[in-house]
PDB file of C-alpha atoms in Angstrom:
ATOM      1  CA  MET A1454     146.474  89.209 223.933  1.00  0.00           C
ATOM      2  CA  THR A1455     147.694  92.578 225.108  1.00  0.00           C
ATOM      3  CA  THR A1456     145.915  95.850 224.652  1.00  0.00           C
ATOM      4  CA  ALA A1457     147.488  99.209 224.120  1.00  0.00           C
ATOM      5  CA  PRO A1458     147.449 101.443 227.191  1.00  0.00           C
ATOM      6  CA  ARG A1459     144.740 104.062 227.197  1.00  0.00           C
ATOM      7  CA  PRO A1460     145.774 107.680 227.157  1.00  0.00           C
ATOM      8  CA  PRO A1461     145.069 109.573 230.385  1.00  0.00           C
ATOM      9  CA  ARG A1462     141.558 110.948 230.698  1.00  0.00           C
ATOM     10  CA  PRO A1463     141.407 114.664 229.923  1.00  0.00           C
ATOM     11  CA  SER A1464     139.744 117.015 232.371  1.00  0.00           C
ATOM     12  CA  LEU A1465     136.004 117.187 231.582  1.00  0.00           C
ATOM     13  CA  THR A1466     133.590 119.501 233.371  1.00  0.00           C
ATOM     14  CA  LEU A1467     129.877 119.756 232.623  1.00  0.00           C
ATOM     15  CA  SER A1468     129.358 123.413 231.772  1.00  0.00           C
ATOM     16  CA  CYS A1469     125.682 123.311 230.788  1.00  0.00           C
ATOM     17  CA  THR A1470     122.798 121.250 229.523  1.00  0.00           C
ATOM     18  CA  VAL A1471     121.514 122.623 226.214  1.00  0.00           C
ATOM     19  CA  LEU A1472     117.845 122.849 225.222  1.00  0.00           C
ATOM     20  CA  ASP A1473     116.780 123.457 221.629  1.00  0.00           C
ATOM     21  CA  ALA A1474     114.007 125.967 221.008  1.00  0.00           C
ATOM     22  CA  PRO A1475     112.413 127.899 218.168  1.00  0.00           C
ATOM     23  CA  ASP A1476     113.952 131.033 219.770  1.00  0.00           C
ATOM     24  CA  ALA A1477     116.841 130.569 222.205  1.00  0.00           C
ATOM     25  CA  ALA A1478     116.507 134.045 223.725  1.00  0.00           C
ATOM     26  CA  GLU A1479     112.791 133.638 224.515  1.00  0.00           C
ATOM     27  CA  LEU A1480     113.235 130.249 226.190  1.00  0.00           C
ATOM     28  CA  ALA A1481     116.294 131.492 228.099  1.00  0.00           C
ATOM     29  CA  ASP A1482     114.203 134.410 229.352  1.00  0.00           C
ATOM     30  CA  PHE A1483     111.588 131.988 230.722  1.00  0.00           C
ATOM     31  CA  TYR A1484     114.205 129.964 232.635  1.00  0.00           C
ATOM     32  CA  ARG A1485     115.972 133.141 233.794  1.00  0.00           C
ATOM     33  CA  ARG A1486     112.674 134.358 235.329  1.00  0.00           C
ATOM     34  CA  LEU A1487     111.806 130.899 236.679  1.00  0.00           C
ATOM     35  CA  LEU A1488     115.165 130.286 238.350  1.00  0.00           C
ATOM     36  CA  GLY A1489     116.572 133.765 238.979  1.00  0.00           C
ATOM     37  CA  TRP A1490     119.769 132.823 237.136  1.00  0.00           C
ATOM     38  CA  GLU A1491     122.186 135.128 235.311  1.00  0.00           C
ATOM     39  CA  THR A1492     123.077 135.289 231.624  1.00  0.00           C
ATOM     40  CA  VAL A1493     126.770 134.616 231.047  1.00  0.00           C
ATOM     41  CA  GLN A1494     126.750 134.367 227.266  1.00  0.00           C
ATOM     42  CA  GLU A1495     124.342 135.614 224.633  1.00  0.00           C
ATOM     43  CA  GLU A1496     124.712 135.760 220.887  1.00  0.00           C
ATOM     44  CA  LEU A1497     122.461 135.178 217.904  1.00  0.00           C
ATOM     45  CA  GLY A1498     120.772 131.789 218.402  1.00  0.00           C
ATOM     46  CA  TRP A1499     122.533 130.999 221.694  1.00  0.00           C
ATOM     47  CA  VAL A1500     122.134 131.926 225.360  1.00  0.00           C
ATOM     48  CA  GLN A1501     123.719 130.419 228.472  1.00  0.00           C
ATOM     49  CA  ILE A1502     122.529 131.058 232.030  1.00  0.00           C
ATOM     50  CA  VAL A1503     124.070 129.970 235.334  1.00  0.00           C
ATOM     51  CA  PRO A1504     123.029 130.025 238.969  1.00  0.00           C
ATOM     52  CA  PRO A1505     124.215 132.958 241.089  1.00  0.00           C
ATOM     53  CA  GLY A1506     127.668 132.037 242.332  1.00  0.00           C
ATOM     54  CA  GLY A1507     128.403 129.928 239.229  1.00  0.00           C
ATOM     55  CA  GLY A1508     128.206 126.240 238.490  1.00  0.00           C
ATOM     56  CA  SER A1509     126.746 124.149 235.712  1.00  0.00           C
ATOM     57  CA  GLY A1510     124.018 126.039 233.915  1.00  0.00           C
ATOM     58  CA  LEU A1511     121.582 125.812 231.055  1.00  0.00           C
ATOM     59  CA  GLY A1512     122.222 126.653 227.426  1.00  0.00           C
ATOM     60  CA  PHE A1513     119.574 127.470 224.835  1.00  0.00           C
ATOM     61  CA  GLN A1514     120.070 127.004 221.125  1.00  0.00           C
ATOM     62  CA  THR A1515     117.773 128.158 218.337  1.00  0.00           C
ATOM     63  CA  GLU A1516     116.651 125.223 216.209  1.00  0.00           C
ATOM     64  CA  GLU A1517     114.543 126.191 213.205  1.00  0.00           C
ATOM     65  CA  ALA A1518     113.119 122.657 212.883  1.00  0.00           C
ATOM     66  CA  TYR A1519     112.286 122.340 216.609  1.00  0.00           C
ATOM     67  CA  VAL A1520     109.545 119.829 217.417  1.00  0.00           C
ATOM     68  CA  PRO A1521     108.247 119.710 221.014  1.00  0.00           C
ATOM     69  CA  PRO A1522     108.600 116.379 222.828  1.00  0.00           C
ATOM     70  CA  VAL A1523     105.618 114.259 223.836  1.00  0.00           C
ATOM     71  CA  TRP A1524     104.862 113.765 227.534  1.00  0.00           C
ATOM     72  CA  PRO A1525     104.133 111.152 228.708  1.00  0.00           C
ATOM     73  CA  THR A1526     105.974 108.936 226.248  1.00  0.00           C
ATOM     74  CA  PRO A1527     103.194 106.291 225.986  1.00  0.00           C
ATOM     75  CA  ALA A1528     101.005 109.004 224.412  1.00  0.00           C
ATOM     76  CA  ALA A1529     103.488 109.390 221.566  1.00  0.00           C
ATOM     77  CA  SER A1530     102.631 108.338 218.033  1.00  0.00           C
ATOM     78  CA  PRO A1531     105.206 106.830 215.672  1.00  0.00           C
ATOM     79  CA  GLY A1532     107.472 109.623 214.462  1.00  0.00           C
ATOM     80  CA  ASP A1533     106.757 111.949 217.414  1.00  0.00           C
ATOM     81  CA  GLN A1534     109.707 113.584 219.158  1.00  0.00           C
ATOM     82  CA  LEU A1535     110.245 111.685 222.412  1.00  0.00           C
ATOM     83  CA  MET A1536     111.387 113.308 225.621  1.00  0.00           C
ATOM     84  CA  MET A1537     115.116 112.630 225.642  1.00  0.00           C
ATOM     85  CA  LEU A1538     115.814 114.304 228.965  1.00  0.00           C
ATOM     86  CA  HIS A1539     114.123 116.530 231.468  1.00  0.00           C
ATOM     87  CA  LEU A1540     115.203 118.907 234.214  1.00  0.00           C
ATOM     88  CA  ASP A1541     114.373 118.458 237.907  1.00  0.00           C
ATOM     89  CA  PHE A1542     114.210 121.456 240.236  1.00  0.00           C
ATOM     90  CA  GLU A1543     113.813 121.034 243.995  1.00  0.00           C
ATOM     91  CA  VAL A1544     111.214 123.162 245.745  1.00  0.00           C
ATOM     92  CA  THR A1545     110.304 123.510 249.411  1.00  0.00           C
ATOM     93  CA  ASP A1546     106.629 124.209 248.674  1.00  0.00           C
ATOM     94  CA  LEU A1547     105.176 122.324 245.717  1.00  0.00           C
ATOM     95  CA  GLU A1548     102.037 124.438 245.326  1.00  0.00           C
ATOM     96  CA  ALA A1549     104.009 127.707 245.498  1.00  0.00           C
ATOM     97  CA  GLY A1550     106.561 126.319 243.029  1.00  0.00           C
ATOM     98  CA  VAL A1551     103.832 125.342 240.572  1.00  0.00           C
ATOM     99  CA  ALA A1552     102.118 128.732 240.960  1.00  0.00           C
ATOM    100  CA  HIS A1553     105.424 130.536 240.267  1.00  0.00           C
ATOM    101  CA  ALA A1554     106.209 128.370 237.228  1.00  0.00           C
ATOM    102  CA  VAL A1555     102.705 128.867 235.793  1.00  0.00           C
ATOM    103  CA  ALA A1556     102.905 132.628 236.387  1.00  0.00           C
ATOM    104  CA  GLU A1557     106.159 132.694 234.391  1.00  0.00           C
ATOM    105  CA  GLY A1558     104.622 130.784 231.455  1.00  0.00           C
ATOM    106  CA  ALA A1559     104.804 127.050 232.263  1.00  0.00           C
ATOM    107  CA  THR A1560     101.831 124.727 231.806  1.00  0.00           C
ATOM    108  CA  PRO A1561     101.067 121.844 234.198  1.00  0.00           C
ATOM    109  CA  ALA A1562     101.143 118.508 232.356  1.00  0.00           C
ATOM    110  CA  GLU A1563      97.936 116.502 232.398  1.00  0.00           C
ATOM    111  CA  PHE A1564      99.750 113.374 233.636  1.00  0.00           C
ATOM    112  CA  GLN A1565     101.289 113.683 237.116  1.00  0.00           C
ATOM    113  CA  PRO A1566     103.166 110.511 238.156  1.00  0.00           C
ATOM    114  CA  GLN A1567     103.976 111.106 241.848  1.00  0.00           C
ATOM    115  CA  SER A1568     102.808 112.945 244.955  1.00  0.00           C
ATOM    116  CA  ASP A1569     106.085 114.792 245.472  1.00  0.00           C
ATOM    117  CA  VAL A1570     106.633 115.736 241.824  1.00  0.00           C
ATOM    118  CA  ARG A1571     104.836 118.088 239.471  1.00  0.00           C
ATOM    119  CA  VAL A1572     105.540 117.809 235.759  1.00  0.00           C
ATOM    120  CA  LEU A1573     105.249 121.089 233.881  1.00  0.00           C
ATOM    121  CA  LEU A1574     105.920 122.075 230.296  1.00  0.00           C
ATOM    122  CA  ASP A1575     108.028 125.114 229.492  1.00  0.00           C
ATOM    123  CA  PRO A1576     106.736 127.569 226.861  1.00  0.00           C
ATOM    124  CA  VAL A1577     108.016 125.420 223.986  1.00  0.00           C
ATOM    125  CA  GLY A1578     106.964 122.054 225.423  1.00  0.00           C
ATOM    126  CA  HIS A1579     110.047 120.720 227.247  1.00  0.00           C
ATOM    127  CA  PRO A1580     108.868 118.798 230.327  1.00  0.00           C
ATOM    128  CA  PHE A1581     110.500 119.716 233.628  1.00  0.00           C
ATOM    129  CA  CYS A1582     109.772 118.589 237.155  1.00  0.00           C
ATOM    130  CA  LEU A1583     109.360 120.373 240.438  1.00  0.00           C
ATOM    131  CA  VAL A1584     110.382 117.928 243.162  1.00  0.00           C
ATOM    132  CA  VAL A1585     109.871 118.136 246.912  1.00  0.00           C
ATOM    133  CA  SER A1586     112.756 116.328 248.555  1.00  0.00           C
ATOM    134  CA  GLY A1587     112.082 114.157 251.600  1.00  0.00           C
ATOM    135  CA  LYS A1588     108.488 113.286 250.655  1.00  0.00           C
ATOM    136  CA  VAL A1589     107.277 109.708 250.316  1.00  0.00           C
ATOM    137  CA  PRO A1590     105.997 108.957 246.785  1.00  0.00           C
ATOM    138  CA  GLY A1591     102.302 108.204 246.644  1.00  0.00           C
ATOM    139  CA  LEU A1592      99.121 109.640 245.218  1.00  0.00           C
ATOM    140  CA  PRO A1593      99.321 113.154 243.774  1.00  0.00           C
ATOM    141  CA  PRO A1594      98.337 115.906 246.198  1.00  0.00           C
ATOM    142  CA  ALA A1595      95.249 117.904 245.396  1.00  0.00           C
ATOM    143  CA  ILE A1596      96.160 120.444 242.748  1.00  0.00           C
ATOM    144  CA  SER A1597      92.651 120.687 241.441  1.00  0.00           C
ATOM    145  CA  PRO A1598      91.614 121.047 237.817  1.00  0.00           C
ATOM    146  CA  GLU A1599      89.803 124.175 238.984  1.00  0.00           C
ATOM    147  CA  TRP A1600      93.100 125.697 240.182  1.00  0.00           C
ATOM    148  CA  VAL A1601      94.781 124.885 236.847  1.00  0.00           C
ATOM    149  CA  ALA A1602      91.799 126.410 234.986  1.00  0.00           C
ATOM    150  CA  GLU A1603      92.003 129.534 237.164  1.00  0.00           C
ATOM    151  CA  GLN A1604      95.736 129.900 236.425  1.00  0.00           C
ATOM    152  CA  THR A1605      95.040 129.444 232.704  1.00  0.00           C
ATOM    153  CA  ARG A1606      92.303 132.122 232.785  1.00  0.00           C
ATOM    154  CA  GLU A1607      94.608 134.550 234.599  1.00  0.00           C
ATOM    155  CA  LEU A1608      97.334 134.016 231.988  1.00  0.00           C
ATOM    156  CA  ALA A1609      94.812 134.568 229.173  1.00  0.00           C
ATOM    157  CA  GLU A1610      93.679 137.797 230.839  1.00  0.00           C
ATOM    158  CA  GLN A1611      97.315 138.934 230.888  1.00  0.00           C
ATOM    159  CA  ASP A1612      97.367 138.318 227.108  1.00  0.00           C
ATOM    160  CA  ARG A1613     100.162 135.761 227.412  1.00  0.00           C
ATOM    161  CA  VAL A1614     100.708 133.361 224.525  1.00  0.00           C
ATOM    162  CA  THR A1615     100.152 129.685 225.348  1.00  0.00           C
ATOM    163  CA  VAL A1616     102.261 126.693 224.330  1.00  0.00           C
ATOM    164  CA  GLN A1617      99.477 125.634 221.966  1.00  0.00           C
ATOM    165  CA  ASP A1618      99.435 129.083 220.338  1.00  0.00           C
ATOM    166  CA  THR A1619     103.145 129.002 219.595  1.00  0.00           C
ATOM    167  CA  VAL A1620     104.103 125.430 218.793  1.00  0.00           C
ATOM    168  CA  ALA A1621     101.012 123.278 218.152  1.00  0.00           C
ATOM    169  CA  PRO A1622     101.000 122.004 214.579  1.00  0.00           C
ATOM    170  CA  ASP A1623      98.113 123.159 212.434  1.00  0.00           C
ATOM    171  CA  LEU A1624      96.374 121.007 209.829  1.00  0.00           C
ATOM    172  CA  GLY A1625      98.960 121.996 207.216  1.00  0.00           C
ATOM    173  CA  GLY A1626     101.788 120.627 209.352  1.00  0.00           C
ATOM    174  CA  THR A1627     103.442 123.982 210.052  1.00  0.00           C
ATOM    175  CA  ALA A1628     103.746 125.625 213.436  1.00  0.00           C
ATOM    176  CA  ARG A1629     101.168 128.300 214.198  1.00  0.00           C
ATOM    177  CA  GLN A1630     102.522 131.722 214.958  1.00  0.00           C
ATOM    178  CA  ALA A1631     101.096 133.975 217.645  1.00  0.00           C
ATOM    179  CA  GLU A1632      98.788 136.624 216.217  1.00  0.00           C
ATOM    180  CA  PRO A1633     100.092 140.173 216.604  1.00  0.00           C
ATOM    181  CA  ASP A1634      98.113 142.331 218.993  1.00  0.00           C
ATOM    182  CA  PRO A1635      96.168 144.795 216.817  1.00  0.00           C
ATOM    183  CA  SER A1636      96.026 147.297 219.706  1.00  0.00           C
ATOM    184  CA  SER A1637      99.804 147.725 219.831  1.00  0.00           C
TER     185      SER A1637
END
């Protein structure tokens, strides 16, 4: 049996990985601050950022029906949105990387699987990892619950909205919206 020859493969280049969000511009702003990347395209419901000097970047797309993924997956209930992918970012100093990410609006995940990795959640719940290259996996280093609590208090004092405030489902099954600041 003979098969027909395949046509030549077209040129394919990964331009970006796209993350859905309730508001593309807000999530893009978080990653722009986190990474120091530049916006190369922005329109209603869509933003793309790339590293300085170019290369594959990140895209953000508004999805009205966005549901945050569950991390870790074993904690998921039937029907929950599972984590379908995550982003890894290398850091030279894990504690400094976590502190920077938290200051920009990330939340450390409760479950931390490795000593050279920290799982964080972006402002709409996408897990991402900070990875220290060249470290031997083992027990997690001491990032104490007290330190996480201190970071959380500092964010609250800055009047920043938390992941739970913006995307946690309420008893009626709809997403809660952040309360407007009556002093503004």
